[in-house]
CSV table of C-alpha atoms in Angstrom, one decimal:
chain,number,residue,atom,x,y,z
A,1,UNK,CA,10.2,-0.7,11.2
A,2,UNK,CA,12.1,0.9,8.1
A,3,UNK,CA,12.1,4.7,7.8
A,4,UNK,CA,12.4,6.0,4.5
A,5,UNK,CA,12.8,9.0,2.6
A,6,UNK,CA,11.3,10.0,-0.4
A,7,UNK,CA,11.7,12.8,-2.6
A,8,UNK,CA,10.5,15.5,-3.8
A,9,UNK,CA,7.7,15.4,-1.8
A,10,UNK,CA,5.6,17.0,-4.6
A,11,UNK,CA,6.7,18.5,-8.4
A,12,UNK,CA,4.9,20.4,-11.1
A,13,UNK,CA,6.1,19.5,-14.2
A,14,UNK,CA,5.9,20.2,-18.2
A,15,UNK,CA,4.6,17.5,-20.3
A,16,UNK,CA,7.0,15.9,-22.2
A,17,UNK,CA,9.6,16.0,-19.7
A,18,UNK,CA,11.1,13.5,-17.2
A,19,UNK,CA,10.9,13.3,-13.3
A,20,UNK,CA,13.1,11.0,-11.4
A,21,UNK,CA,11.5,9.7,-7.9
A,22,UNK,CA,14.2,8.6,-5.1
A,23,UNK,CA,13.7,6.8,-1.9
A,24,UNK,CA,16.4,5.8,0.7
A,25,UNK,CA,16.0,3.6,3.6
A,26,UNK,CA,17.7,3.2,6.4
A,27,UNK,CA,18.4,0.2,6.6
A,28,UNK,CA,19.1,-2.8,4.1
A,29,UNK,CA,15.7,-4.3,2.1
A,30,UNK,CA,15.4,-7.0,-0.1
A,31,UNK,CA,12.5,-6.0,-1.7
A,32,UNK,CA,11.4,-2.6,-2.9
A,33,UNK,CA,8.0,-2.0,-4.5
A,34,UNK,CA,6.6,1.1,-6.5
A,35,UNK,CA,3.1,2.3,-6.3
A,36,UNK,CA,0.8,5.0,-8.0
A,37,UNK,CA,-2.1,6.2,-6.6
A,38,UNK,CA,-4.1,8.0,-9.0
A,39,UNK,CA,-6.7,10.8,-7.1
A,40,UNK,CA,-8.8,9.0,-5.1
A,41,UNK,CA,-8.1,5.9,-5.7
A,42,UNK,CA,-6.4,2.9,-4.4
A,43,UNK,CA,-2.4,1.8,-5.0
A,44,UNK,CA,-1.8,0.2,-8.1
A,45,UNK,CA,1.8,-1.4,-8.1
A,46,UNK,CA,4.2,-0.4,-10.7
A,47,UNK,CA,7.0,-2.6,-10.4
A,48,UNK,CA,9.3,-4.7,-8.1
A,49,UNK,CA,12.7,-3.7,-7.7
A,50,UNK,CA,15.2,-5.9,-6.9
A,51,UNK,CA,19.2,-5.5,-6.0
A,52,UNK,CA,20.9,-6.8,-8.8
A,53,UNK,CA,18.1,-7.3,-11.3
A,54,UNK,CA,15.9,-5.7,-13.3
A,55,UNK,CA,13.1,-4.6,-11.8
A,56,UNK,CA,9.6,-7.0,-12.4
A,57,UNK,CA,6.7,-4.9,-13.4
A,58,UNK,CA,3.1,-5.6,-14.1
A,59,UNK,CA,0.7,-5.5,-16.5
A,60,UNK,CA,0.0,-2.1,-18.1
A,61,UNK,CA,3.3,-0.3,-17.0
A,62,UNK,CA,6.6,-1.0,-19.1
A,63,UNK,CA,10.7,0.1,-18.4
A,64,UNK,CA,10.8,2.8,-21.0
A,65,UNK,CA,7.9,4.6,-19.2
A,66,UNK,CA,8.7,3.6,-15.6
A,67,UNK,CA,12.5,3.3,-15.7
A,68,UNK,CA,14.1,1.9,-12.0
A,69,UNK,CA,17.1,2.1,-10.6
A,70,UNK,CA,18.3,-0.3,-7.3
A,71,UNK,CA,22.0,-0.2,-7.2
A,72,UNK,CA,21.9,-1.1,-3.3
A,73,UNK,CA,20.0,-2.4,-0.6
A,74,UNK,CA,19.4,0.4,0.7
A,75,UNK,CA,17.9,2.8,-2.7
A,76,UNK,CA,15.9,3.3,-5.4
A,77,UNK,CA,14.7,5.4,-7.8
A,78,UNK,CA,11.3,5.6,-10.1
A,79,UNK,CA,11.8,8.0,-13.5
A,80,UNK,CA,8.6,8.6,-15.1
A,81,UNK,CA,8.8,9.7,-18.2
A,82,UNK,CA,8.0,11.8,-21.1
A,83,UNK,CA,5.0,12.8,-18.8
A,84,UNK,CA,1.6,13.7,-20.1
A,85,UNK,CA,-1.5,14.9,-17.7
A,86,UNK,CA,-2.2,11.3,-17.6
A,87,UNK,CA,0.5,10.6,-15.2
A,88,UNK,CA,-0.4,13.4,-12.9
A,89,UNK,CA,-0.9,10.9,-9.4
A,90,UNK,CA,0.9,10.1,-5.9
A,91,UNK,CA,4.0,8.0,-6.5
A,92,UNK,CA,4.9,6.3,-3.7
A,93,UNK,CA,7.6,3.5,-2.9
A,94,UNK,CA,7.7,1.0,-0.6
A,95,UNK,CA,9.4,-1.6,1.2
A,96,UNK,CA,9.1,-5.8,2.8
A,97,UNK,CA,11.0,-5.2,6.3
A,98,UNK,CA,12.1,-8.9,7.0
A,99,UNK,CA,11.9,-8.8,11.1
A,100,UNK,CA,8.1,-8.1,11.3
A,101,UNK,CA,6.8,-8.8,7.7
A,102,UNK,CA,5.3,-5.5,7.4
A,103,UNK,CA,5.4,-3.4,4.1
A,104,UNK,CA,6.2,0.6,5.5
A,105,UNK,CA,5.4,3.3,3.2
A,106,UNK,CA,7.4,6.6,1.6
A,107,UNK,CA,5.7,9.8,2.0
A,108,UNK,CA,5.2,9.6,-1.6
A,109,UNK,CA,5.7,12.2,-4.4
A,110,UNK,CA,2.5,14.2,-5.5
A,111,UNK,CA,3.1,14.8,-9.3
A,112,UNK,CA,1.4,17.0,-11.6
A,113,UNK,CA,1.7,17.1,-15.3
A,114,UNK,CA,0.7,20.4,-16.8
B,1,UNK,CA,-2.9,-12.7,-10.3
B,2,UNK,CA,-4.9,-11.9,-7.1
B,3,UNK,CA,-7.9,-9.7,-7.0
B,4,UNK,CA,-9.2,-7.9,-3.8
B,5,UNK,CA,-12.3,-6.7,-3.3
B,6,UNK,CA,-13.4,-4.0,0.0
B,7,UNK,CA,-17.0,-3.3,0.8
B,8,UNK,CA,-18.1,-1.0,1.7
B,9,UNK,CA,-17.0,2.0,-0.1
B,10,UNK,CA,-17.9,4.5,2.1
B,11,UNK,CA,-19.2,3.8,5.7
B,12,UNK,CA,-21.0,6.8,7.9
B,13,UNK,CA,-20.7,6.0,11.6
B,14,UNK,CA,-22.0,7.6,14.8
B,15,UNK,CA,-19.4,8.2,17.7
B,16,UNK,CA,-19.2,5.5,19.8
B,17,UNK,CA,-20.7,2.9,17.0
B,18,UNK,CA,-18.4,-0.2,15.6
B,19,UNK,CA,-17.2,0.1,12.0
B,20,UNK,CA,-16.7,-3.3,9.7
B,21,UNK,CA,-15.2,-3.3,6.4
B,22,UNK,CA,-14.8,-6.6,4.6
B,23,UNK,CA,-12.3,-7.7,2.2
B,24,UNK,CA,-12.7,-10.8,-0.4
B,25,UNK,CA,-9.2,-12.3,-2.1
B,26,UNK,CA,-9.0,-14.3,-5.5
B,27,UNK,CA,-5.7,-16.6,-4.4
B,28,UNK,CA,-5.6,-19.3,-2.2
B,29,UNK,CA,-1.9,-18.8,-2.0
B,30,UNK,CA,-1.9,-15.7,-0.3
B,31,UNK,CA,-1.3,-15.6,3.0
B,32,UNK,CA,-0.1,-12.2,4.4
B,33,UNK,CA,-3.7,-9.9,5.0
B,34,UNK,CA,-3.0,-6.1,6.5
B,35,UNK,CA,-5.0,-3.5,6.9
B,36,UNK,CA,-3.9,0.5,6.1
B,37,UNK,CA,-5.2,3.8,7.4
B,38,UNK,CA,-4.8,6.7,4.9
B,39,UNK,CA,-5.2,9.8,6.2
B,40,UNK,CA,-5.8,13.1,3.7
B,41,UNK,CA,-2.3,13.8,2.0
B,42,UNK,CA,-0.6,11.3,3.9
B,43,UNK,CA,0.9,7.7,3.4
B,44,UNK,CA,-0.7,4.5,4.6
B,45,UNK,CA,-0.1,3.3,8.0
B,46,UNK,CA,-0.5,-0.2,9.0
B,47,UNK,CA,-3.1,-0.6,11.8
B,48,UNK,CA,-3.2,-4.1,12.1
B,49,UNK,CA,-2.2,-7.3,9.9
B,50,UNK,CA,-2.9,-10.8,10.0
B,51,UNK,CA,-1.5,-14.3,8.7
B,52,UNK,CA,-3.3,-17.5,7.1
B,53,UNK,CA,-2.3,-19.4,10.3
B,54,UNK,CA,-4.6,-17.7,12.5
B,55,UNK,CA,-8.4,-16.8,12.6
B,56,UNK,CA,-8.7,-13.4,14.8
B,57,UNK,CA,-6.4,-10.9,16.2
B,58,UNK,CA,-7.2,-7.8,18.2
B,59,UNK,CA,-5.2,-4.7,18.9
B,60,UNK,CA,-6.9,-2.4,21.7
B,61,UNK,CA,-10.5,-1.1,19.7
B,62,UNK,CA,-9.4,-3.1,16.1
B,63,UNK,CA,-9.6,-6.4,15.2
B,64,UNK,CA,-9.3,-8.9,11.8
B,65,UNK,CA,-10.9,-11.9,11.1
B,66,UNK,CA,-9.9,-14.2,8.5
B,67,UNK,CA,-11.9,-16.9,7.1
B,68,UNK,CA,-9.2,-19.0,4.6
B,69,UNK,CA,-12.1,-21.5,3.2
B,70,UNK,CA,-13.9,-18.7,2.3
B,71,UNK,CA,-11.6,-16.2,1.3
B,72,UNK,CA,-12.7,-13.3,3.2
B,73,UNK,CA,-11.8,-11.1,5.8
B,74,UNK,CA,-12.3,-7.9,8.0
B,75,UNK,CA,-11.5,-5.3,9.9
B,76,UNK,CA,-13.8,-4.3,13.1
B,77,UNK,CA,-12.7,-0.9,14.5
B,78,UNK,CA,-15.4,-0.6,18.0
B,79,UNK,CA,-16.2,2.5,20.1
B,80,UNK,CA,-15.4,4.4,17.2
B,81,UNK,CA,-13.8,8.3,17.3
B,82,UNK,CA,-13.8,11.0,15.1
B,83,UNK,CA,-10.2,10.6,14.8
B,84,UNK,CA,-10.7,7.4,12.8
B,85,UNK,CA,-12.3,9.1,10.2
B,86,UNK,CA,-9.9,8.0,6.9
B,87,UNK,CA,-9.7,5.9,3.8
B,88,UNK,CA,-8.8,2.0,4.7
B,89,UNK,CA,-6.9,-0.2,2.4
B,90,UNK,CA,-7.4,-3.9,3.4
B,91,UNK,CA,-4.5,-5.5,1.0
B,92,UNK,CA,-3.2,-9.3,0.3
B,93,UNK,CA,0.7,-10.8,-0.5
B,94,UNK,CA,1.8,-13.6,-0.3
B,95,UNK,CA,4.7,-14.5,1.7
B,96,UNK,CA,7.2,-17.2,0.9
B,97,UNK,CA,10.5,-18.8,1.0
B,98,UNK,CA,12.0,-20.7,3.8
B,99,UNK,CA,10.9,-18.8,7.1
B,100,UNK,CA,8.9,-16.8,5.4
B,101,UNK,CA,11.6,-14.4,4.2
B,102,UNK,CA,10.2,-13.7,0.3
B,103,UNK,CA,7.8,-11.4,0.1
B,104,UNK,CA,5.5,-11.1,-2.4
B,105,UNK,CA,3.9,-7.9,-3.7
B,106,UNK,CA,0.6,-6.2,-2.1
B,107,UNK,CA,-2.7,-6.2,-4.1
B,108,UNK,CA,-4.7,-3.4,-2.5
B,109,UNK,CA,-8.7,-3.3,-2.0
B,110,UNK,CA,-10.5,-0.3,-3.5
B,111,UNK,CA,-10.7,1.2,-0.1
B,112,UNK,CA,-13.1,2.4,1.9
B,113,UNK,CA,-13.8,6.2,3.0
B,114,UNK,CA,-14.8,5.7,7.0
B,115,UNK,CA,-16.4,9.3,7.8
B,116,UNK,CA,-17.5,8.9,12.2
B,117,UNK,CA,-19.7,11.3,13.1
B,118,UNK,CA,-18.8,13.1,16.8
């Protein structure tokens, strides 16, 4: 399976600011998903990012907040911006690996908004 | 768009007892089910996954079954150990394209908090 690295593992940020979320893999993905995990709770997907598109995201989270990079199979990034306490959660990304149809994790990024 | 829902929320098992968590989906189109251990602070780990082509699969003490007509499925963990003690995800996708080789985002069940008892 796909090992990939996130990072930062965890942040402590000022409200208002900006925090930019990277994950590499090591080797090439199609697909690339972006999760939050709010405390305690399950994974709600952010958005679907895609090599060469914009990425797709659902209902309830939009590009100026969730801004993502893909410029290769191989990484992404998630910004999330302008914070408030509200977006104080586990980011974590994710990707399809083709050969056994699993979906492998990041670490993810514990962030907190203060 | 799909909806999972996982029952129970929390499960409290002895040592040794089996452990079932069941999963119902909203799509008909899915067809990719897997199940994820989350440990405290850590990322999920996929324990065991199954596809609409087939009813039951087992992996040593864990098993899924899927019913398709009804839309359900779950995870049986037997002779259970403290060390299973975790938050499970059951999840659905589906999968598409020629040989399967779209794939289609995860929807996630509420989880369940699995506490085993030694």
């Amino acid at each position: 399976s796909a090992v990939i690295s996130q990072k930062p593992s965890r942040d402590i940020c000022q409200r208002g600011t900006s925090l930019t979320i990277q994950c590499q893999v090591d080797s090439q993905v199609t697909m690339m998903f972006w999760y939050r995990q709010q405390p305690g709770q399950s994974l709600t997907l952010i958005a679907t990012a895609n090599q060469g598109s914009e990425a797709t995201y659902e209902s309830g989270f939009v590009i100026d907040k969730f801004p993502i990079s893909r410029p290769n199979l191989t990484f992404s990034t998630l910004t999330v911006s302008n914070m408030s306490p509200e977006d104080s959660s586990i980011y974590l990304c994710s990707v399809a690996v083709r050969a056994n149809y699993g979906y492998t994790f990041g670490s993810g990024t514990r962030l907190t908004v203060v | 768009g799909e909806n999972v829902e996982q029952h129970p929320s929390t499960l409290s098992v002895q040592e040794g007892d089996s452990a079932v968590i069941k999963c119902t989906y909203s799509d008909s189109a899915s067809n990719y089910f897997p199940w994820y251990k989350q440990e405290l602070g850590k990322r999920p780990q996929l324990i065991i996954d199954i596809r609409s082509n087939v009813g039951e699969k087992k992996d040593q003490r864990i098993a899924v079954t899927l019913n398709k007509t009804a839309k359900h499925f779950s995870l049986h963990i037997t002779e259970t150990q403290p060390e299973d003690s975790a938050v499970y995800f059951c999840a659905a996708s589906r999968r598409g394209g020629a040989g399967g080789t779209s794939y289609g985002k995860l929807t996630f069940g509420q989880g369940t908090i699995l506490t085993v008892h030694p």
